[in-house]
Amino acid sequence: MSEALLSPKALEAIRALEESKRNQKLWSREAVRLQTALLLCMAMACNSLMRGSMSLAIVCIVARNVFPTTANNNDTTVAAPAEDRFNREYQVDWTSEEQGRIHTAYYIGAFLAILATDYIIRRYDPKPVLSVALLLNAIGSICAPFSVILLQHHLYLAAVRFLMGFGSGLIAPCGLFIISKWFPMTEKSTAVAVFTTGNQLGIGLSMIFTAKLCQATWGGGWPLAFIGYGLLTLVYVIIWQFRGSSRPRCSKYITATELEYITATFAASFFIVAAPLAAASPTLSMLCVCAAMALFGAFVPGYNTAVVCVAPEFTATISSYQQLYSQIGSLLAPFLIGIITRKGTYEEWRTVYLMLAFVLIIAGLFYQIWGHGGPKTNFKSETI
């Protein structure tokens, strides 16, 4: 429309609107987009806290006497374990196979959730789905210590972990779907990076606090970690229900200017290599593991950004397939590693890490040759 046909007041209003759009910076305390990204980051952190706690706490849950004490084979010597310092009243005698079933149950639940993710997100609003998924994890985390201490049998804890895994399988697709609706193309990569940072944050905090809580002399130590993470997640769910929203137009806190900015804007690989150097240098081995996790944190935002950019209207479907293949790997890993590392020798673990490096290198090369992160076809935008 020609400016000559507009009144001075109309022109002034248009210029004010354009100026306000330019001022809609993502990194601003007033930006509801940033608040949404941080809320999703916290959701991922809570999920990682509860997921990672079992891997560390299992050492405190299972009594040491179920492991071999001494062995003097022809070529391998296994040192006797140190004296068990944990409260025996809060421990159980589970074999390595039973522990493997507990870990595997979590990923079976996540695998089954992926099969239904696309239907669930399209049938129901992602906001309550995310809340229910976190509630499953929170309640499961709180119930886990009681299933161990009172019921003793490993299958009860495996059932709890199965439900937690099912909830966990819904969290990433919900988060990515919400990002696809909230953030313009130029901000999607940043939003995904913030979202996936919650995974690294949760794992890191879980390693620190679970280890510390396991050493506590009261309450059995390790149950405090599960109960504490569950209660923390319950607090988060309450905050999410009040502050979160699946779409900008459904938010009670977004300004008309920011909503207009989002609407107008919508209209308009690294891989990990872990070196098996533990026998040569424990310090160097630890540095390699830290570097691998750092690179993991770098490539995760990349492929998640591709998920929300390739076909925005089908983000839920694409994310479901992504999670499906991911959970297949997570499901097979405990079985394969358990088969390879029957004796726990250095040579067996070296084989595991070399296989992992080979798979990741092939996957990285495959994506570099045939993969892409941009849309191939223009799809009609769904209402924001």
Short mmCIF file of C-alpha atoms in Angstrom, two decimals:
data_model
loop_
_atom_site.label_atom_id
_atom_site.label_comp_id
_atom_site.label_asym_id
_atom_site.label_seq_id
_atom_site.Cartn_x
_atom_site.Cartn_y
_atom_site.Cartn_z
CA MET A 1 0.00 0.00 0.00
CA SER A 2 1.35 3.44 -0.95
CA GLU A 3 2.33 5.71 1.94
CA ALA A 4 0.53 8.59 0.15
CA LEU A 5 -2.81 6.87 0.84
CA LEU A 6 -2.17 6.62 4.58
CA SER A 7 -2.75 9.28 7.16
CA PRO A 8 0.18 10.59 9.22
CA LYS A 9 -1.13 8.78 12.31
CA ALA A 10 -1.34 5.49 10.39
CA LEU A 11 2.20 5.92 9.10
CA GLU A 12 3.43 6.67 12.60
CA ALA A 13 1.71 3.55 13.93
CA ILE A 14 3.26 1.38 11.20
CA ARG A 15 6.73 2.76 11.88
CA ALA A 16 6.25 2.17 15.62
CA LEU A 17 5.22 -1.41 14.93
CA GLU A 18 8.25 -2.02 12.71
CA GLU A 19 10.53 -0.53 15.35
CA SER A 20 9.01 -2.71 18.06
CA LYS A 21 9.54 -5.80 15.90
CA ARG A 22 13.21 -4.92 15.53
CA ASN A 23 13.41 -4.66 19.31
CA GLN A 24 12.03 -8.17 19.89
CA LYS A 25 15.37 -9.64 20.83
CA LEU A 26 15.45 -13.25 21.94
CA TRP A 27 17.98 -12.65 24.71
CA SER A 28 15.79 -10.36 26.74
CA ARG A 29 14.14 -10.85 30.12
CA GLU A 30 10.83 -9.73 28.63
CA ALA A 31 10.95 -12.21 25.75
CA VAL A 32 8.44 -14.98 26.44
CA ARG A 33 10.21 -17.01 23.74
CA LEU A 34 13.34 -17.13 25.89
CA GLN A 35 11.29 -18.03 28.95
CA THR A 36 9.69 -20.88 27.01
CA ALA A 37 13.08 -22.17 25.87
CA LEU A 38 14.38 -22.09 29.44
CA LEU A 39 11.30 -23.91 30.70
CA LEU A 40 11.85 -26.64 28.11
CA CYS A 41 15.51 -26.77 29.11
CA MET A 42 14.46 -27.38 32.71
CA ALA A 43 12.08 -30.12 31.59
CA MET A 44 14.92 -31.91 29.85
CA ALA A 45 17.18 -31.38 32.88
CA CYS A 46 14.60 -32.92 35.23
CA ASN A 47 14.23 -35.88 32.89
CA SER A 48 18.00 -36.40 32.72
CA LEU A 49 18.32 -36.15 36.49
CA MET A 50 15.85 -38.99 37.00
CA ARG A 51 17.16 -41.05 34.09
CA GLY A 52 20.82 -40.83 35.08
CA SER A 53 20.34 -41.39 38.79
CA MET A 54 19.81 -45.13 38.38
CA SER A 55 23.13 -45.67 36.60
CA LEU A 56 25.02 -44.25 39.59
CA ALA A 57 22.76 -45.32 42.44
CA ILE A 58 22.75 -48.98 41.37
CA VAL A 59 26.23 -49.23 42.88
CA CYS A 60 24.75 -48.27 46.25
CA ILE A 61 21.56 -50.29 45.84
CA VAL A 62 23.22 -53.64 45.12
CA ALA A 63 25.35 -55.18 47.85
CA ARG A 64 28.96 -55.76 46.95
CA ASN A 65 28.86 -59.44 47.88
CA VAL A 66 27.01 -60.31 44.67
CA PHE A 67 30.17 -59.54 42.69
CA PRO A 68 33.17 -61.89 42.49
CA THR A 69 35.50 -61.34 45.45
CA THR A 70 38.75 -62.74 44.11
CA ALA A 71 39.73 -64.55 40.99
CA ASN A 72 43.12 -65.74 39.86
CA ASN A 73 42.83 -67.02 36.32
CA ASN A 74 45.64 -67.78 33.94
CA ASP A 75 45.82 -64.31 32.44
CA THR A 76 43.42 -62.17 34.47
CA THR A 77 43.41 -61.11 38.08
CA VAL A 78 40.33 -59.45 39.54
CA ALA A 79 40.99 -57.54 42.74
CA ALA A 80 38.75 -58.07 45.73
CA PRO A 81 36.23 -55.25 46.19
CA ALA A 82 36.63 -52.78 49.02
CA GLU A 83 34.52 -53.12 52.13
CA ASP A 84 30.93 -52.12 51.51
CA ARG A 85 30.35 -48.83 53.34
CA PHE A 86 26.66 -48.50 52.51
CA ASN A 87 23.77 -49.28 54.84
CA ARG A 88 22.98 -52.96 54.32
CA GLU A 89 19.32 -52.39 55.29
CA TYR A 90 18.81 -50.42 52.08
CA GLN A 91 20.60 -52.86 49.78
CA VAL A 92 19.56 -55.91 47.81
CA ASP A 93 21.34 -58.92 46.33
CA TRP A 94 20.72 -58.61 42.60
CA THR A 95 22.87 -60.24 39.94
CA SER A 96 24.28 -58.36 36.97
CA GLU A 97 21.61 -59.92 34.74
CA GLU A 98 18.85 -58.62 36.98
CA GLN A 99 20.42 -55.17 37.00
CA GLY A 100 20.55 -55.29 33.21
CA ARG A 101 16.82 -55.98 33.07
CA ILE A 102 16.16 -52.87 35.17
CA HIS A 103 18.18 -50.68 32.82
CA THR A 104 16.66 -52.28 29.73
CA ALA A 105 13.08 -51.85 31.02
CA TYR A 106 13.53 -48.08 30.91
CA TYR A 107 14.47 -48.11 27.23
CA ILE A 108 11.71 -50.56 26.34
CA GLY A 109 9.23 -48.09 27.80
CA ALA A 110 10.81 -45.23 25.85
CA PHE A 111 10.74 -47.34 22.69
CA LEU A 112 7.02 -48.05 23.02
CA ALA A 113 6.32 -44.37 23.73
CA ILE A 114 7.99 -43.40 20.47
CA LEU A 115 5.58 -45.60 18.52
CA ALA A 116 2.63 -43.61 19.88
CA THR A 117 4.25 -40.16 20.09
CA ASP A 118 2.99 -38.82 16.77
CA TYR A 119 -0.62 -39.80 17.49
CA ILE A 120 -0.52 -38.52 21.09
CA ILE A 121 0.92 -35.11 20.20
CA ARG A 122 -1.52 -34.61 17.33
CA ARG A 123 -4.48 -35.88 19.36
CA TYR A 124 -3.70 -33.93 22.52
CA ASP A 125 -2.06 -30.60 23.25
CA PRO A 126 1.73 -30.97 23.80
CA LYS A 127 1.63 -28.91 27.01
CA PRO A 128 -0.40 -31.42 29.10
CA VAL A 129 1.37 -34.32 27.40
CA LEU A 130 4.71 -32.93 28.60
CA SER A 131 3.26 -32.49 32.10
CA VAL A 132 1.94 -36.06 32.20
CA ALA A 133 5.28 -37.40 30.92
CA LEU A 134 7.16 -35.61 33.69
CA LEU A 135 4.59 -36.70 36.28
CA LEU A 136 5.18 -40.33 35.29
CA ASN A 137 8.89 -39.84 35.84
CA ALA A 138 8.45 -37.92 39.10
CA ILE A 139 6.07 -40.46 40.62
CA GLY A 140 8.24 -43.33 39.40
CA SER A 141 11.35 -41.73 40.87
CA ILE A 142 9.66 -41.28 44.26
CA CYS A 143 8.30 -44.85 44.23
CA ALA A 144 11.59 -46.46 43.14
CA PRO A 145 13.21 -46.58 46.62
CA PHE A 146 10.08 -48.07 48.18
CA SER A 147 9.90 -50.78 45.50
CA VAL A 148 13.50 -51.73 46.30
CA ILE A 149 13.34 -51.56 50.10
CA LEU A 150 9.87 -53.00 50.67
CA LEU A 151 9.37 -55.36 47.72
CA GLN A 152 13.00 -56.43 47.16
CA HIS A 153 12.39 -58.15 43.80
CA HIS A 154 14.05 -56.49 40.81
CA LEU A 155 10.99 -56.83 38.56
CA TYR A 156 9.06 -54.29 40.62
CA LEU A 157 11.76 -51.69 40.08
CA ALA A 158 11.93 -52.71 36.42
CA ALA A 159 8.18 -52.00 36.10
CA VAL A 160 8.67 -48.56 37.66
CA ARG A 161 11.54 -47.81 35.30
CA PHE A 162 9.42 -49.00 32.37
CA LEU A 163 6.77 -46.37 33.16
CA MET A 164 9.46 -43.74 33.60
CA GLY A 165 10.93 -44.66 30.23
CA PHE A 166 7.53 -44.34 28.59
CA GLY A 167 7.19 -40.83 29.97
CA SER A 168 10.73 -39.95 28.97
CA GLY A 169 10.07 -41.00 25.38
CA LEU A 170 7.41 -38.27 25.08
CA ILE A 171 9.47 -35.36 26.39
CA ALA A 172 11.83 -34.65 23.46
CA PRO A 173 9.10 -34.80 20.76
CA CYS A 174 6.87 -32.49 22.83
CA GLY A 175 9.70 -30.03 23.34
CA LEU A 176 10.68 -29.98 19.68
CA PHE A 177 7.06 -29.55 18.60
CA ILE A 178 6.69 -26.55 20.91
CA ILE A 179 9.93 -25.05 19.58
CA SER A 180 8.68 -25.41 16.01
CA LYS A 181 5.65 -23.28 16.91
CA TRP A 182 7.30 -20.70 19.12
CA PHE A 183 10.49 -19.77 17.29
CA PRO A 184 11.09 -18.29 13.82
CA MET A 185 13.52 -20.03 11.48
CA THR A 186 16.39 -17.72 12.47
CA GLU A 187 15.96 -18.60 16.17
CA LYS A 188 15.21 -22.32 15.96
CA SER A 189 18.84 -23.40 16.23
CA THR A 190 19.36 -21.28 19.35
CA ALA A 191 16.14 -22.56 20.93
CA VAL A 192 17.06 -26.18 20.25
CA ALA A 193 20.53 -25.58 21.69
CA VAL A 194 19.00 -24.19 24.90
CA PHE A 195 16.53 -27.09 25.02
CA THR A 196 19.13 -29.83 24.58
CA THR A 197 21.51 -28.16 27.02
CA GLY A 198 19.09 -29.35 29.69
CA ASN A 199 20.11 -32.92 28.91
CA GLN A 200 23.79 -32.23 29.59
CA LEU A 201 22.90 -30.12 32.63
CA GLY A 202 20.74 -32.85 34.11
CA ILE A 203 23.32 -35.58 33.53
CA GLY A 204 26.09 -33.47 35.06
CA LEU A 205 24.05 -32.56 38.13
CA SER A 206 22.91 -36.17 38.49
CA MET A 207 26.52 -37.37 38.58
CA ILE A 208 27.41 -34.85 41.28
CA PHE A 209 24.41 -34.99 43.58
CA THR A 210 23.63 -38.71 43.26
CA ALA A 211 27.20 -39.57 44.26
CA LYS A 212 27.02 -37.17 47.21
CA LEU A 213 23.62 -38.35 48.39
CA CYS A 214 24.65 -42.00 48.14
CA GLN A 215 27.30 -41.25 50.75
CA ALA A 216 24.79 -39.77 53.21
CA THR A 217 24.59 -41.63 56.51
CA TRP A 218 20.88 -41.04 57.10
CA GLY A 219 17.87 -42.15 55.11
CA GLY A 220 19.87 -44.87 53.41
CA GLY A 221 21.69 -42.34 51.23
CA TRP A 222 20.65 -43.34 47.73
CA PRO A 223 16.83 -43.10 48.29
CA LEU A 224 17.28 -39.38 48.92
CA ALA A 225 18.42 -38.89 45.32
CA PHE A 226 15.33 -40.52 43.81
CA ILE A 227 12.89 -38.81 46.15
CA GLY A 228 14.61 -35.43 45.82
CA TYR A 229 14.63 -35.52 42.01
CA GLY A 230 10.98 -36.58 41.97
CA LEU A 231 9.90 -33.74 44.26
CA LEU A 232 11.92 -31.25 42.23
CA THR A 233 10.16 -32.39 39.07
CA LEU A 234 6.76 -32.04 40.70
CA VAL A 235 7.60 -28.41 41.50
CA TYR A 236 8.65 -27.88 37.89
CA VAL A 237 5.38 -29.35 36.56
CA ILE A 238 3.41 -26.82 38.62
CA ILE A 239 5.50 -23.96 37.20
CA TRP A 240 5.12 -25.32 33.66
CA GLN A 241 1.34 -25.54 33.98
CA PHE A 242 1.15 -21.88 34.95
CA ARG A 243 3.84 -20.40 32.68
CA GLY A 244 4.18 -22.79 29.75
CA SER A 245 2.21 -22.88 26.52
CA SER A 246 2.21 -25.05 23.41
CA ARG A 247 1.74 -22.13 21.02
CA PRO A 248 2.35 -18.38 21.26
CA ARG A 249 -1.30 -17.50 20.72
CA CYS A 250 -2.26 -19.68 23.72
CA SER A 251 0.12 -17.92 26.11
CA LYS A 252 -1.30 -15.59 28.76
CA TYR A 253 1.98 -13.74 29.14
CA ILE A 254 3.06 -12.92 25.58
CA THR A 255 2.62 -9.34 24.42
CA ALA A 256 0.75 -8.44 21.26
CA THR A 257 3.98 -7.08 19.78
CA GLU A 258 5.94 -10.27 20.35
CA LEU A 259 3.09 -12.39 19.02
CA GLU A 260 2.94 -10.22 15.91
CA TYR A 261 6.70 -10.57 15.53
CA ILE A 262 6.52 -14.36 15.68
CA THR A 263 3.57 -14.52 13.29
CA ALA A 264 5.20 -12.17 10.79
CA THR A 265 8.50 -13.96 10.90
CA PHE A 266 6.80 -17.29 10.34
CA ALA A 267 5.03 -15.88 7.34
CA ALA A 268 7.99 -14.39 5.77
CA SER A 269 27.69 -32.90 12.48
CA PHE A 270 29.87 -33.60 14.84
CA PHE A 271 30.26 -37.17 16.05
CA ILE A 272 31.74 -38.75 19.21
CA VAL A 273 34.93 -40.81 19.30
CA ALA A 274 35.87 -42.30 22.66
CA ALA A 275 39.39 -43.69 23.01
CA PRO A 276 39.94 -46.82 25.10
CA LEU A 277 43.01 -45.54 26.95
CA ALA A 278 42.08 -46.50 30.51
CA ALA A 279 44.81 -49.10 30.86
CA ALA A 280 47.49 -46.73 29.58
CA SER A 281 46.43 -43.56 31.41
CA PRO A 282 43.29 -43.15 33.55
CA THR A 283 43.65 -39.35 33.40
CA LEU A 284 43.89 -39.32 29.61
CA SER A 285 40.94 -41.69 29.43
CA MET A 286 38.84 -39.35 31.58
CA LEU A 287 39.80 -36.39 29.41
CA CYS A 288 38.72 -38.30 26.30
CA VAL A 289 35.35 -39.13 27.86
CA CYS A 290 34.85 -35.46 28.82
CA ALA A 291 35.78 -34.37 25.28
CA ALA A 292 33.34 -36.92 23.85
CA MET A 293 30.52 -35.55 25.99
CA ALA A 294 31.44 -32.00 24.96
CA LEU A 295 31.22 -32.97 21.28
CA PHE A 296 27.95 -34.76 22.02
CA GLY A 297 26.58 -31.52 23.40
CA ALA A 298 27.68 -29.80 20.18
CA PHE A 299 26.08 -32.13 17.67
CA VAL A 300 22.78 -32.71 19.51
CA PRO A 301 21.51 -29.15 18.84
CA GLY A 302 22.48 -29.61 15.19
CA TYR A 303 20.42 -32.68 14.45
CA ASN A 304 17.53 -31.48 16.61
CA THR A 305 17.53 -28.22 14.65
CA ALA A 306 17.28 -30.26 11.44
CA VAL A 307 14.26 -32.06 12.92
CA VAL A 308 12.31 -28.81 13.31
CA CYS A 309 13.50 -27.28 10.01
CA VAL A 310 13.18 -30.06 7.41
CA ALA A 311 9.36 -30.08 7.49
CA PRO A 312 7.96 -27.88 10.28
CA GLU A 313 4.39 -29.13 9.88
CA PHE A 314 5.53 -32.71 10.39
CA THR A 315 7.89 -32.09 13.31
CA ALA A 316 6.05 -34.55 15.55
CA THR A 317 6.28 -37.33 12.94
CA ILE A 318 9.95 -36.71 12.17
CA SER A 319 10.79 -36.49 15.86
CA SER A 320 8.97 -39.78 16.46
CA TYR A 321 11.11 -41.56 13.87
CA GLN A 322 14.23 -39.91 15.27
CA GLN A 323 13.40 -41.11 18.78
CA LEU A 324 12.41 -44.53 17.44
CA TYR A 325 15.84 -45.18 15.93
CA SER A 326 17.51 -43.69 18.99
CA GLN A 327 15.63 -45.99 21.35
CA ILE A 328 16.44 -49.03 19.21
CA GLY A 329 20.11 -48.28 19.82
CA SER A 330 19.50 -47.65 23.52
CA LEU A 331 17.59 -50.92 23.75
CA LEU A 332 20.28 -53.01 22.06
CA ALA A 333 23.26 -51.38 23.79
CA PRO A 334 22.88 -53.00 27.26
CA PHE A 335 22.49 -56.47 25.71
CA LEU A 336 25.45 -56.14 23.33
CA ILE A 337 27.76 -54.58 25.91
CA GLY A 338 26.77 -57.22 28.43
CA ILE A 339 27.61 -59.99 25.97
CA ILE A 340 30.98 -58.47 25.07
CA THR A 341 32.09 -57.54 28.61
CA ARG A 342 31.36 -60.78 30.42
CA LYS A 343 34.66 -60.66 32.33
CA GLY A 344 35.05 -56.89 32.41
CA THR A 345 38.61 -56.97 31.08
CA TYR A 346 40.37 -54.06 29.38
CA GLU A 347 40.38 -55.88 26.04
CA GLU A 348 36.60 -56.37 26.16
CA TRP A 349 35.94 -52.71 26.90
CA ARG A 350 38.38 -51.66 24.19
CA THR A 351 36.29 -53.66 21.74
CA VAL A 352 33.14 -51.85 22.93
CA TYR A 353 34.67 -48.39 22.43
CA LEU A 354 36.12 -49.26 19.04
CA MET A 355 32.74 -50.55 17.88
CA LEU A 356 31.12 -47.34 19.15
CA ALA A 357 33.66 -45.19 17.32
CA PHE A 358 33.14 -47.16 14.10
CA VAL A 359 29.35 -46.81 14.23
CA LEU A 360 29.52 -43.07 14.91
CA ILE A 361 32.06 -42.43 12.16
CA ILE A 362 29.96 -44.31 9.60
CA ALA A 363 26.82 -42.46 10.73
CA GLY A 364 28.60 -39.10 10.46
CA LEU A 365 29.91 -39.84 6.98
CA PHE A 366 26.50 -41.09 5.86
CA TYR A 367 24.84 -37.85 6.98
CA GLN A 368 27.52 -35.67 5.39
CA ILE A 369 27.02 -37.38 2.03
CA TRP A 370 23.23 -37.82 1.89
CA GLY A 371 21.79 -35.77 4.75
CA HIS A 372 20.58 -32.17 4.78
CA GLY A 373 19.17 -29.76 7.34
CA GLY A 374 16.94 -27.59 5.17
CA PRO A 375 13.45 -28.06 3.75
CA LYS A 376 13.10 -29.73 0.37
CA THR A 377 9.49 -28.69 -0.18
CA ASN A 378 7.52 -25.67 0.96
CA PHE A 379 4.68 -26.70 3.24
CA LYS A 380 1.67 -24.62 4.10
CA SER A 381 2.17 -23.11 7.55
CA GLU A 382 -0.19 -24.19 10.29
CA THR A 383 -1.79 -21.53 12.46
CA ILE A 384 0.55 -20.39 15.19
#
